[in-house]
Coordinates of C-alpha atoms and ligand atoms in Angstrom, one line a residue:
Chain U
M278 CA -245.2 68.9 208.3
S279 CA -246.4 72.0 210.0
K280 CA -246.2 75.3 208.3
V281 CA -243.7 77.7 209.8
D282 CA -243.7 81.5 209.3
L283 CA -240.2 82.9 209.4
S284 CA -241.3 86.3 208.2
V285 CA -240.7 89.5 210.2
K286 CA -241.7 93.1 210.0
I287 CA -239.5 96.1 210.7
G288 CA -241.9 99.0 210.7
T289 CA -243.3 98.9 207.2
L290 CA -240.5 96.7 205.9
K291 CA -241.5 93.1 205.4
L292 CA -238.8 90.4 205.3
K293 CA -239.4 86.8 204.5
N294 CA -237.0 85.8 207.3
P295 CA -235.0 87.7 209.9
V296 CA -231.5 87.0 208.5
L297 CA -229.8 90.0 206.9
L298 CA -226.2 90.3 205.9
A299 CA -224.4 93.2 207.6
S300 CA -222.9 96.3 206.0
G301 CA -219.2 96.0 205.1
T302 CA -219.3 92.2 205.2
V303 CA -221.0 91.5 201.8
G304 CA -219.7 94.3 199.6
Y305 CA -222.5 95.0 197.2
G306 CA -223.6 91.4 196.9
N307 CA -221.8 90.2 193.8
E308 CA -218.9 88.2 195.3
I309 CA -221.1 86.4 197.8
S310 CA -223.7 85.6 195.1
E311 CA -221.1 83.1 193.8
F312 CA -221.7 81.0 197.0
I313 CA -225.4 81.6 197.8
D314 CA -228.8 82.5 196.3
L315 CA -229.3 86.0 197.5
N316 CA -233.0 85.7 197.1
K317 CA -233.2 83.3 200.0
L318 CA -232.0 86.0 202.4
G319 CA -234.1 88.3 204.5
G320 CA -232.1 91.1 203.1
I321 CA -228.7 92.6 202.3
V322 CA -227.2 95.7 203.8
T323 CA -224.7 97.2 201.3
K324 CA -221.3 98.5 202.2
S325 CA -221.5 102.1 203.6
I326 CA -221.8 104.5 200.7
S327 CA -220.6 108.1 200.9
L328 CA -221.2 110.9 198.5
N329 CA -217.7 110.7 197.1
P330 CA -215.5 107.6 196.8
R331 CA -213.3 106.8 199.7
K332 CA -209.9 105.1 199.5
G333 CA -210.0 104.0 203.1
N334 CA -207.1 103.6 205.5
P335 CA -203.7 102.2 204.7
P336 CA -202.9 98.6 205.6
Q337 CA -202.7 96.8 208.0
R338 CA -206.5 97.1 208.2
I339 CA -207.3 93.7 209.6
L340 CA -206.2 91.9 212.8
E341 CA -207.5 88.8 214.4
T342 CA -208.0 88.9 218.2
S343 CA -209.3 86.4 220.7
G344 CA -212.7 85.3 219.3
G345 CA -212.9 88.3 217.1
M346 CA -211.2 90.7 214.7
L347 CA -210.3 94.4 214.5
N348 CA -210.9 96.2 211.3
A349 CA -209.8 99.7 210.3
I350 CA -211.1 99.7 206.7
G351 CA -212.0 103.4 206.9
L352 CA -215.2 103.2 204.9
A353 CA -213.4 102.4 201.6
N354 CA -216.3 102.6 199.0
V355 CA -217.0 103.4 195.4
G356 CA -219.0 106.5 196.1
L357 CA -222.6 107.4 195.3
E358 CA -222.3 107.9 191.6
E359 CA -220.4 104.6 190.9
F360 CA -222.8 102.8 193.3
I361 CA -225.8 103.9 191.1
K362 CA -224.0 103.2 187.9
S363 CA -222.4 99.8 188.5
K364 CA -223.7 98.2 191.7
I365 CA -227.5 98.9 191.6
P366 CA -227.9 97.3 188.2
F367 CA -226.5 94.0 189.6
L368 CA -228.8 94.2 192.7
K369 CA -231.8 94.9 190.5
G370 CA -231.5 91.3 189.2
Y371 CA -232.6 90.0 192.6
K372 CA -235.8 90.1 194.5
V373 CA -234.1 90.3 197.9
P374 CA -234.7 93.5 199.9
I375 CA -231.7 95.8 199.6
I376 CA -230.9 98.1 202.5
C377 CA -228.6 100.8 201.5
N378 CA -226.2 101.9 204.2
I379 CA -225.1 105.5 204.1
A380 CA -222.0 107.0 205.8
A381 CA -221.1 110.7 205.7
G382 CA -218.9 113.4 207.0
S383 CA -221.6 116.0 207.4
I384 CA -225.4 116.1 208.0
D385 CA -225.9 117.5 204.5
E386 CA -224.0 114.6 203.0
Y387 CA -226.4 112.1 204.6
V388 CA -229.3 114.0 203.3
E389 CA -227.9 114.4 199.8
C390 CA -227.2 110.6 199.5
A391 CA -230.7 109.7 200.7
R392 CA -232.4 112.2 198.5
T393 CA -230.4 111.0 195.4
L394 CA -231.1 107.3 196.2
D395 CA -234.8 107.8 197.1
S396 CA -235.9 107.2 193.5
E397 CA -234.0 103.9 193.2
E398 CA -236.6 101.2 193.3
A399 CA -234.0 98.5 194.0
I400 CA -233.5 100.0 197.5
S401 CA -236.0 98.9 200.1
A402 CA -234.7 101.0 203.0
F403 CA -231.8 103.1 204.3
E404 CA -229.5 102.3 207.2
I405 CA -227.8 105.4 208.5
N406 CA -224.3 104.6 209.8
V407 CA -223.6 107.2 212.5
S408 CA -221.3 104.8 214.3
C409 CA -218.2 103.9 212.2
P410 CA -215.2 104.0 214.5
N411 CA -212.6 104.2 211.8
V412 CA -212.9 107.6 210.1
K413 CA -211.8 110.9 211.5
E414 CA -214.8 113.0 210.6
G415 CA -218.4 111.8 210.7
G416 CA -219.0 108.3 211.9
L417 CA -218.3 108.0 215.6
Q418 CA -218.3 111.8 216.1
F419 CA -222.0 111.8 215.2
G420 CA -222.5 108.5 217.0
N421 CA -221.6 110.2 220.3
D422 CA -223.8 113.2 219.7
V423 CA -227.5 112.6 220.5
N424 CA -228.6 115.9 218.9
A425 CA -226.7 115.2 215.7
V426 CA -228.2 111.8 215.4
G427 CA -231.7 113.3 216.0
T428 CA -231.1 115.9 213.3
I429 CA -229.7 113.4 210.8
T430 CA -232.7 111.1 211.4
G431 CA -235.3 113.9 211.0
K432 CA -233.6 115.4 207.9
V433 CA -233.1 112.0 206.1
K434 CA -236.8 111.1 206.9
A435 CA -237.9 114.3 205.3
V436 CA -236.3 113.5 201.9
T437 CA -237.3 109.9 201.6
S438 CA -240.4 107.7 201.8
K439 CA -238.3 104.6 202.4
P440 CA -237.9 103.2 205.9
V441 CA -234.9 104.7 207.7
I442 CA -232.9 102.6 210.1
V443 CA -230.2 104.2 212.3
K444 CA -227.2 102.1 213.2
L445 CA -226.1 102.8 216.7
S446 CA -222.7 102.7 218.3
P447 CA -221.9 100.7 221.4
N448 CA -219.1 103.0 222.2
G449 CA -221.1 105.9 223.6
S450 CA -222.5 106.3 227.1
N451 CA -226.2 105.7 226.8
I452 CA -227.6 103.9 223.9
I453 CA -231.2 104.4 225.2
D454 CA -231.0 108.2 224.5
F455 CA -230.0 107.5 221.0
A456 CA -232.8 105.0 220.3
K457 CA -235.2 107.5 221.9
V458 CA -234.1 110.4 219.6
V459 CA -234.3 108.2 216.5
K460 CA -237.9 107.3 217.4
Q461 CA -238.8 110.9 218.2
E462 CA -237.5 112.1 214.9
G463 CA -239.5 109.5 213.0
G464 CA -236.8 106.8 212.4
D465 CA -238.4 103.4 211.6
A466 CA -235.9 101.2 213.5
V467 CA -232.5 101.0 215.0
S468 CA -229.8 98.5 214.3
A469 CA -227.3 97.7 217.0
I470 CA -224.5 97.3 217.4
N471 CA -221.7 98.6 215.2
T472 CA -218.1 97.6 216.2
L473 CA -216.4 98.4 219.5
V474 CA -213.3 100.5 219.4
G475 CA -210.2 98.4 220.2
T476 CA -206.5 98.3 219.5
S477 CA -203.4 96.0 219.8
F478 CA -199.7 96.4 220.1
D479 CA -196.7 94.5 218.8
I480 CA -194.7 94.0 222.0
F481 CA -191.4 93.9 220.2
T482 CA -191.7 97.1 218.1
R483 CA -194.1 98.7 220.6
R484 CA -196.1 99.9 217.6
P485 CA -199.9 99.4 217.1
K486 CA -200.5 96.5 214.8
L487 CA -203.1 98.5 212.8
K488 CA -201.9 101.4 210.8
N489 CA -204.9 103.4 212.0
I490 CA -203.9 102.6 215.6
T491 CA -207.5 101.7 216.6
G492 CA -210.1 99.5 214.8
G493 CA -213.5 98.2 215.3
L494 CA -214.0 94.9 217.1
S495 CA -216.4 92.4 215.7
G496 CA -217.1 88.7 215.9
P497 CA -218.2 86.3 218.7
A498 CA -216.2 88.3 221.3
I499 CA -218.7 91.1 221.1
K500 CA -221.9 89.1 221.3
P501 CA -222.6 89.6 225.1
V502 CA -222.2 93.4 224.7
A503 CA -224.5 93.4 221.7
L504 CA -227.2 91.4 223.6
A505 CA -227.0 93.8 226.6
K506 CA -227.4 96.9 224.4
I507 CA -230.3 95.3 222.6
L508 CA -232.0 94.4 225.8
E509 CA -231.5 97.9 227.1
I510 CA -233.1 99.5 224.1
S511 CA -235.9 96.9 224.1
R512 CA -236.8 97.6 227.7
N513 CA -236.8 101.3 227.3
V514 CA -237.8 102.4 223.8
D515 CA -240.7 101.2 221.6
I516 CA -238.8 100.9 218.3
P517 CA -238.0 97.8 216.2
I518 CA -234.4 96.6 216.7
I519 CA -232.2 94.8 214.2
G520 CA -229.6 92.9 216.3
I521 CA -226.0 92.7 215.2
G522 CA -222.8 91.5 216.8
G523 CA -221.0 88.2 216.8
I524 CA -223.7 85.9 215.4
M525 CA -222.2 82.6 214.5
S526 CA -225.2 80.2 214.5
W527 CA -229.0 79.8 214.5
K528 CA -228.9 79.6 218.3
D529 CA -227.4 83.0 218.4
V530 CA -230.2 84.3 216.2
I531 CA -232.8 83.0 218.6
E532 CA -230.9 84.5 221.5
F533 CA -230.8 87.9 219.7
M534 CA -234.5 87.7 219.0
I535 CA -235.4 86.8 222.6
A536 CA -233.3 89.8 223.8
G537 CA -235.4 92.1 221.7
S538 CA -234.4 91.9 218.0
S539 CA -237.0 91.8 215.2
A540 CA -234.4 90.8 212.7
I541 CA -230.6 90.3 212.8
Q542 CA -227.5 90.8 210.7
I543 CA -224.7 88.5 210.1
G544 CA -221.3 90.2 209.7
T545 CA -217.9 88.6 210.4
L546 CA -219.3 85.1 209.9
N547 CA -219.6 85.8 206.2
F548 CA -215.8 86.0 205.9
I549 CA -215.4 82.6 207.4
D550 CA -218.3 80.8 205.8
P551 CA -220.1 82.8 203.1
T552 CA -222.8 80.1 203.0
A553 CA -223.6 80.3 206.7
S554 CA -226.6 82.7 206.4
I555 CA -228.5 80.2 204.2
K556 CA -227.7 77.3 206.6
I557 CA -228.9 79.4 209.5
I558 CA -232.2 80.2 207.8
S559 CA -232.9 76.5 207.2
E560 CA -231.9 75.7 210.8
L561 CA -234.2 78.3 212.1
K562 CA -237.0 76.6 210.3
D563 CA -236.0 73.2 211.8
Y564 CA -236.0 74.8 215.2
C565 CA -239.5 76.2 214.8
I566 CA -240.8 72.9 213.6
K567 CA -239.2 71.0 216.4
Y568 CA -240.4 73.3 219.2
G569 CA -243.8 74.0 217.7
I570 CA -243.2 77.7 217.1
D571 CA -245.6 78.9 214.3
K572 CA -244.3 82.4 214.0
L573 CA -240.6 83.0 214.5
S574 CA -241.4 86.7 215.1
S575 CA -243.2 85.8 218.3
L576 CA -239.8 85.3 219.9
T577 CA -239.0 89.0 219.6
A578 CA -238.5 90.5 223.1
S579 CA -239.8 87.3 224.7
Y580 CA -237.3 87.5 227.5
L581 CA -238.5 86.7 231.0
L582 CA -236.6 88.8 233.5
Chain H
M824 CA -214.8 79.3 193.9
F825 CA -215.5 76.2 195.9
I826 CA -215.9 75.5 199.6
I827 CA -215.0 71.9 200.3
D828 CA -214.0 69.7 203.2
A829 CA -210.7 68.3 202.0
P830 CA -209.2 65.2 203.5
I831 CA -205.5 65.3 204.2
E832 CA -203.7 62.7 202.1
E833 CA -200.3 63.4 203.5
I834 CA -198.6 66.0 205.7
I835 CA -194.8 66.0 206.0
E836 CA -192.1 68.3 207.4
L837 CA -189.8 69.3 204.5
E838 CA -187.4 71.3 206.6
N839 CA -187.4 72.5 210.2
Q840 CA -190.9 74.1 210.7
I841 CA -191.7 74.0 207.0
M842 CA -194.6 71.7 206.2
L843 CA -196.0 70.3 202.9
C844 CA -199.6 69.2 203.0
K845 CA -201.4 67.2 200.3
L846 CA -205.1 67.6 200.1
F847 CA -207.8 65.8 198.2
A848 CA -209.6 68.7 196.5
P849 CA -210.7 67.6 193.0
E850 CA -212.8 70.7 192.2
I851 CA -210.0 73.1 193.2
A852 CA -207.2 70.9 191.6
K853 CA -209.1 71.1 188.3
S854 CA -209.6 74.8 188.2
V855 CA -206.6 76.4 190.0
K856 CA -203.9 78.4 188.2
P857 CA -200.4 78.9 189.4
G858 CA -200.2 81.8 191.8
Q859 CA -203.7 81.5 193.0
F860 CA -204.4 80.7 196.7
V861 CA -206.8 78.9 199.0
N862 CA -208.2 80.1 202.3
I863 CA -208.2 77.4 204.9
K864 CA -210.2 77.1 208.2
V865 CA -207.6 75.3 210.4
S866 CA -210.0 74.5 213.2
E867 CA -213.7 73.8 213.7
T868 CA -213.9 76.2 216.6
I869 CA -213.6 80.0 216.8
A870 CA -209.9 79.7 217.7
P871 CA -208.5 80.9 215.4
L872 CA -211.6 82.6 214.0
L873 CA -210.5 83.6 210.5
R874 CA -209.3 81.4 207.6
R875 CA -205.6 81.4 206.8
P876 CA -204.5 82.0 203.2
F877 CA -201.9 79.8 201.5
S878 CA -200.7 79.6 197.9
V879 CA -201.4 76.5 196.0
C880 CA -197.9 75.0 195.8
D881 CA -198.6 72.2 193.4
V882 CA -201.3 70.1 191.8
E883 CA -201.3 66.4 191.0
G884 CA -204.5 64.9 189.6
S885 CA -207.2 65.5 192.2
F886 CA -204.7 66.7 194.8
I887 CA -203.4 70.1 195.7
Y888 CA -200.4 70.8 197.8
I889 CA -199.8 73.7 200.2
M890 CA -196.4 74.5 201.7
F891 CA -196.3 76.5 204.9
N892 CA -194.2 77.9 207.6
V893 CA -195.2 77.2 211.2
L894 CA -195.5 80.8 212.6
G895 CA -198.5 81.3 214.9
E896 CA -201.5 79.6 216.3
G897 CA -203.1 78.7 213.0
T898 CA -200.2 77.2 211.2
K899 CA -199.3 75.3 214.4
L900 CA -202.7 73.7 214.5
L901 CA -202.4 72.8 210.8
A902 CA -199.0 71.3 211.3
H903 CA -200.4 68.9 213.9
K904 CA -203.2 67.5 211.7
F905 CA -203.1 63.9 210.6
K906 CA -203.6 62.0 207.4
G907 CA -207.4 61.4 207.0
E908 CA -208.5 64.5 208.9
T909 CA -210.5 67.0 206.8
I910 CA -210.0 70.7 206.7
N911 CA -212.3 73.2 205.1
V912 CA -210.8 74.9 202.0
L913 CA -212.2 77.9 200.1
G914 CA -210.7 78.4 196.6
P915 CA -209.2 78.8 194.2
L916 CA -208.9 82.5 194.9
G917 CA -207.3 85.6 193.3
R918 CA -205.5 86.2 190.1
G919 CA -202.4 84.0 189.4
F920 CA -199.4 84.4 187.2
N921 CA -199.8 85.4 183.6
F922 CA -197.4 83.1 181.8
D923 CA -198.6 82.7 178.2
G924 CA -196.9 85.9 177.2
N925 CA -194.3 86.3 174.5
F926 CA -191.1 85.3 176.4
E927 CA -188.6 82.4 176.1
T928 CA -187.1 82.2 179.6
A929 CA -189.0 82.3 182.8
V930 CA -186.9 83.6 185.7
I931 CA -188.1 82.6 189.1
A932 CA -187.1 84.7 192.1
A933 CA -188.1 83.3 195.4
G934 CA -187.2 84.5 198.9
G935 CA -187.7 82.1 201.8
L936 CA -191.3 80.7 201.9
G937 CA -191.8 82.7 198.7
A938 CA -191.0 79.5 197.0
A939 CA -194.5 78.2 197.8
P940 CA -196.3 78.9 194.5
F941 CA -193.4 77.9 192.2
A942 CA -193.5 74.1 192.0
F943 CA -196.9 74.4 190.2
L944 CA -195.7 77.3 187.9
V945 CA -192.5 75.6 187.0
K946 CA -194.4 72.4 186.1
Q947 CA -196.7 74.4 183.7
L948 CA -193.8 76.5 182.3
S949 CA -191.6 73.5 181.6
K950 CA -193.8 72.6 178.7
D951 CA -192.4 75.3 176.4
K952 CA -190.1 77.7 178.3
K953 CA -186.6 77.7 179.6
I954 CA -186.4 78.2 183.3
L955 CA -183.9 79.7 185.6
C956 CA -184.5 79.9 189.4
F957 CA -182.9 82.3 191.9
V958 CA -183.7 81.2 195.4
G959 CA -182.6 83.0 198.5
G960 CA -182.8 82.4 202.2
R961 CA -181.3 83.6 205.5
T962 CA -179.2 80.4 205.9
S963 CA -178.7 77.3 203.8
R964 CA -181.7 75.7 205.7
D965 CA -184.0 78.5 204.6
V966 CA -183.2 78.0 200.9
I967 CA -186.4 76.3 199.7
D968 CA -186.3 75.1 196.1
Y969 CA -189.1 72.5 196.2
G970 CA -190.2 71.7 192.7
M971 CA -187.8 74.1 191.0
K972 CA -185.0 73.4 188.6
D973 CA -181.8 75.1 187.5
V974 CA -181.5 76.7 190.9
I975 CA -179.0 79.3 191.7
P976 CA -179.0 79.9 195.5
S977 CA -178.1 82.7 197.8
T978 CA -177.9 83.1 201.6
D979 CA -177.7 86.1 203.8
D980 CA -174.9 84.4 205.8
G981 CA -173.1 82.9 202.9
S982 CA -173.6 79.3 204.1
L983 CA -174.8 78.3 200.7
G984 CA -174.1 79.9 197.3
F985 CA -173.9 83.6 196.8
K986 CA -173.7 85.7 200.0
G987 CA -176.4 88.3 199.8
N988 CA -180.1 88.5 199.0
V989 CA -181.9 87.2 195.8
V990 CA -181.9 90.6 194.1
E991 CA -178.2 91.0 194.7
L992 CA -177.8 87.5 193.4
M993 CA -179.6 88.3 190.2
N994 CA -177.5 91.5 189.7
D995 CA -174.5 89.3 190.1
N996 CA -175.7 87.0 187.4
L997 CA -176.9 89.8 185.0
D998 CA -175.0 88.2 182.1
L999 CA -177.3 85.2 182.3
L1000 CA -180.3 87.5 182.0
E1001 CA -179.2 90.2 179.5
N1002 CA -180.3 90.0 175.9
K1003 CA -182.9 87.4 176.6
R1004 CA -186.7 87.5 176.1
L1005 CA -187.5 86.8 179.7
K1006 CA -190.1 87.4 182.3
I1007 CA -189.5 87.4 186.0
F1008 CA -192.0 85.7 188.4
A1009 CA -191.3 86.5 192.1
C1010 CA -192.6 85.9 195.5
G1011 CA -191.0 86.7 198.9
P1012 CA -190.8 89.3 201.6
T1013 CA -191.9 92.9 200.7
P1014 CA -188.4 94.4 201.0
M1015 CA -187.2 91.8 198.4
L1016 CA -190.1 92.6 196.1
R1017 CA -189.4 96.3 196.5
A1018 CA -185.7 95.8 195.5
L1019 CA -186.8 93.6 192.6
K1020 CA -189.1 96.2 191.3
E1021 CA -186.2 98.6 191.1
F1022 CA -184.0 96.0 189.5
S1023 CA -186.6 95.0 186.9
L1024 CA -187.5 98.6 186.0
K1025 CA -183.8 99.5 185.7
N1026 CA -183.1 96.5 183.4
N1027 CA -186.4 96.8 181.6
F1028 CA -187.5 93.2 182.5
E1029 CA -191.1 92.2 182.6
C1030 CA -191.9 91.2 186.2
E1031 CA -194.8 89.8 188.1
V1032 CA -194.8 89.6 191.9
S1033 CA -197.0 87.7 194.3
T1034 CA -197.9 89.9 197.2
E1035 CA -199.3 89.3 200.7
C1036 CA -201.5 91.2 203.1
A1037 CA -203.5 90.4 206.2
M1038 CA -206.9 89.2 205.0
A1039 CA -210.3 88.5 206.6
C1040 CA -212.3 87.0 203.7
G1041 CA -209.9 86.3 200.8
F1042 CA -212.6 87.0 198.1
G1043 CA -213.2 90.7 198.0
I1044 CA -216.0 91.4 200.5
C1045 CA -214.2 92.9 203.5
Q1046 CA -211.9 95.5 201.8
G1047 CA -209.2 94.4 204.3
C1048 CA -206.3 93.9 201.9
P1049 CA -205.5 97.0 200.0
I1050 CA -202.3 97.6 198.0
P1051 CA -201.9 101.1 196.4
S1052 CA -202.0 101.5 192.7
S1053 CA -198.9 103.2 191.2
E1054 CA -201.0 104.9 188.5
D1055 CA -203.9 106.4 190.4
A1056 CA -203.2 107.9 193.8
D1057 CA -206.9 107.6 194.8
K1058 CA -207.0 103.9 194.0
N1059 CA -206.2 100.7 196.0
Y1060 CA -206.2 97.3 194.5
L1061 CA -207.4 94.4 196.6
V1062 CA -204.6 91.8 197.1
C1063 CA -207.1 88.9 197.4
K1064 CA -209.1 89.7 194.3
D1065 CA -207.1 91.9 191.9
G1066 CA -203.9 90.0 193.1
P1067 CA -202.1 88.4 194.8
V1068 CA -200.1 88.5 191.6
F1069 CA -199.5 91.9 190.1
N1070 CA -197.4 93.3 187.3
V1071 CA -194.8 95.0 189.5
K1072 CA -195.3 98.3 187.6
D1073 CA -198.9 98.5 188.7
I1074 CA -198.4 98.6 192.5
I1075 CA -196.6 100.6 195.1
L1076 CA -194.7 98.2 197.4
Ligands
FAD2572 C1 -202.2 85.3 199.3 C2 -201.4 84.7 200.4 C3 -200.7 83.6 200.2 C4 -199.9 83.0 201.2 N1 -199.3 81.8 201.0 C5 -198.6 81.3 201.9 C6 -197.9 80.0 201.7 O1 -198.0 79.4 200.6 N2 -197.2 79.5 202.7 C7 -197.1 80.1 204.0 O2 -196.4 79.6 204.9 N3 -197.7 81.3 204.2 C8 -198.4 81.9 203.2 N4 -199.1 83.0 203.5 C9 -198.9 83.6 204.8 C10 -199.9 82.9 205.8 O3 -201.2 83.1 205.5 C11 -199.6 83.2 207.2 O4 -198.3 82.8 207.6 C12 -200.6 82.6 208.2 O5 -201.8 83.2 208.0 C13 -200.1 82.7 209.6 O6 -201.2 82.2 210.4 P1 -200.9 81.8 211.9 O7 -202.2 81.6 212.6 O8 -200.0 80.7 212.0 O9 -200.1 83.0 212.5 P2 -200.7 84.3 213.2 O10 -200.7 84.0 214.7 O11 -201.8 84.9 212.6 O12 -199.4 85.2 213.0 C14 -198.1 84.7 213.3 C15 -197.2 85.6 212.6 O13 -197.3 85.6 211.2 C16 -197.6 86.9 210.7 N5 -198.6 86.9 209.6 C17 -199.9 86.7 209.8 N6 -200.6 86.7 208.7 C18 -199.6 86.9 207.7 C19 -199.7 87.1 206.3 N7 -200.8 87.1 205.6 N8 -198.5 87.3 205.7 C20 -197.4 87.4 206.4 N9 -197.3 87.3 207.7 C21 -198.4 87.1 208.3 C22 -198.1 87.7 211.9 O14 -197.8 89.1 211.8 C23 -197.3 87.1 213.0 O15 -196.1 87.6 213.2 C24 -199.8 83.6 202.5 C25 -200.5 84.8 202.7 C26 -201.3 85.4 201.7 C27 -202.0 86.6 202.0
FMN2573 C1 -214.5 94.4 207.8 C2 -215.7 95.1 208.3 C3 -216.3 96.2 207.7 C4 -217.4 96.9 208.1 N1 -217.9 97.9 207.4 C5 -219.0 98.5 207.8 C6 -219.6 99.6 207.1 O1 -219.1 100.0 206.1 N2 -220.7 100.2 207.6 C7 -221.3 99.8 208.7 O2 -222.4 100.3 209.1 N3 -220.8 98.8 209.4 C8 -219.7 98.1 209.0 N4 -219.2 97.1 209.8 C9 -219.8 96.6 211.0 C10 -220.8 95.4 210.8 O3 -221.8 95.8 209.9 C11 -221.3 94.9 212.1 O4 -222.1 95.9 212.7 C12 -220.2 94.5 213.1 O5 -219.2 93.8 212.4 C13 -220.8 93.5 214.2 O6 -221.3 92.3 213.6 P1 -220.5 90.9 213.6 O7 -219.9 90.7 214.9 O8 -221.5 89.9 213.2 O9 -219.4 91.1 212.5 C14 -218.0 96.4 209.3 C15 -217.5 95.3 210.0 C16 -216.4 94.6 209.5 C17 -215.9 93.4 210.2
FES2574 S1 -209.3 89.8 202.2 FE1 -211.4 90.6 202.2 S2 -211.3 91.9 200.5 FE2 -209.4 91.0 200.4

């Protein structure tokens, strides 16, 4: 049997395969570890952490839509201190790269979180969430402001030696400008996409089904949007891309790589089949063997237009 | 927690639009506790995308039962399955009823399809407890007492038993409850559970309720199913992981 190399590089970050689990869809790893061996993954992106704990939005937070789901979690998380105290010790038990996702309501808060976590060896990189659609302050507000995203990238880079990935929103006008500013300010990679803003009404009560009124759309329904955004970045900015959005199978992973992704993240699929990521990794290997692909990473941005 | 392809052994209509499905699921049957639930993928496609949660209604050897109401797309698909087809089942999930406490009489309070988890609980309790079941529905056809015993019914329209809801029914039968070492186990629509909370606090009865919330994962990774804590204003519990059964005192309904 031929040897297949599934490993990928995102700047200085080396992953043994391109399959990461997306922020907000694996918690801090402990629940999903009952189903899979985390060490087999390319990496895990933890639930967005903010300086202080966040209770999140009132229910209903989840709504299924055609081929997707809306969520309005509102960044419910344990906060920085509790993350360090009770979540990092668990993650230390694994060799898998941990990417810590940070969300914040102010530029200083991003910096403060990154500075505090910089000394944590268990963390391999940061993913900066400037694109959560479900909180009033921060999140999307920054996600729509090129200058703010630039400032955040630069200031976070200044306080950490770890790779910094900036997670971009599909909701703004021009994703290329955002990817450019991330590169300019020294960001190591971008991840795209976060969820798309959506809503839904009960036709009998005429009220929105989600308490927060709007939520973020994820799942297979958003895959074509994600691919188009990734392609746009790939054609215009020289920066590694982590592709996210509606991945349901190994075929989707290949498609995301062809469109420009160096690695990918699996989100909503974890809720439906928490073992899917591991199956996908083994299917990617089968695919490479079958089609004589020695290095999976050679697929990145291999589109023929 | 297990993820298994469970063959359908039997699927029958108990009442109009209320189905009972028997599944061969040995790992789950062996480990599940009354009040826990399973999360079922009703189709192999992305329609519907997410799993659907159902209480484990009963256990018999290597089989589990679920009882469900045909409401939307998912339950419709499930209702049309045949014996021998397999469905993917994730479970057992959540925290079930705590029934080894120091009480003599177990009082079951079920509203509509809230009856679902009780056949299994009653079976376990029958070993050493007295049981009294209050079961309510809109009409006589909605009074579901599958697997229960010593049932006192109520209906909103008075077509069977007491006219009124379950909590009014319990109030009406307070003499049966007073001066007993009892514990109430309840499941039903949120307004019913809310009224029951008031009733049990007023009468100083121990009470556990099984709650519901829209869910994406069912095992604690999405944060989609919060229920507010009554003790700490900054805290939510997760229905799927900390519940679905709670001591009624601990939550805001
Ligand atoms: C822990 C738990 C245990 C449950 N146990 C049972 C059970 O034993 N038997 C049973 O019949 N049902 C049970 N339910 C409710 C069941 O999950 C829903 O009825 C089912 O998901 C509806 O799926 P659907 O695709 O048919 O309907 P959808 O098309 O998703 O919805 C149809 C209608 O049902 C409502 N609905 C959707 N999800 C829920 C929900 N979680 N709770 C209440 N209403 C909902 C929708 O608002 C809509 O009006 C349980 C729910 C939870 C959270
Ligand atoms: C329930 C839920 C919670 C999420 N929480 C976060 C979060 O805390 N931080 C973040 O950066 N992205 C979050 N996301 C977005 C995902 O990481 C991902 O970008 C998005 O869901 C698209 O991928 P998918 O279609 O594979 O799910 C969340 C998504 C879902 C569905
Ligand atoms: S349903 Fe996902 S955390 Fe409860």
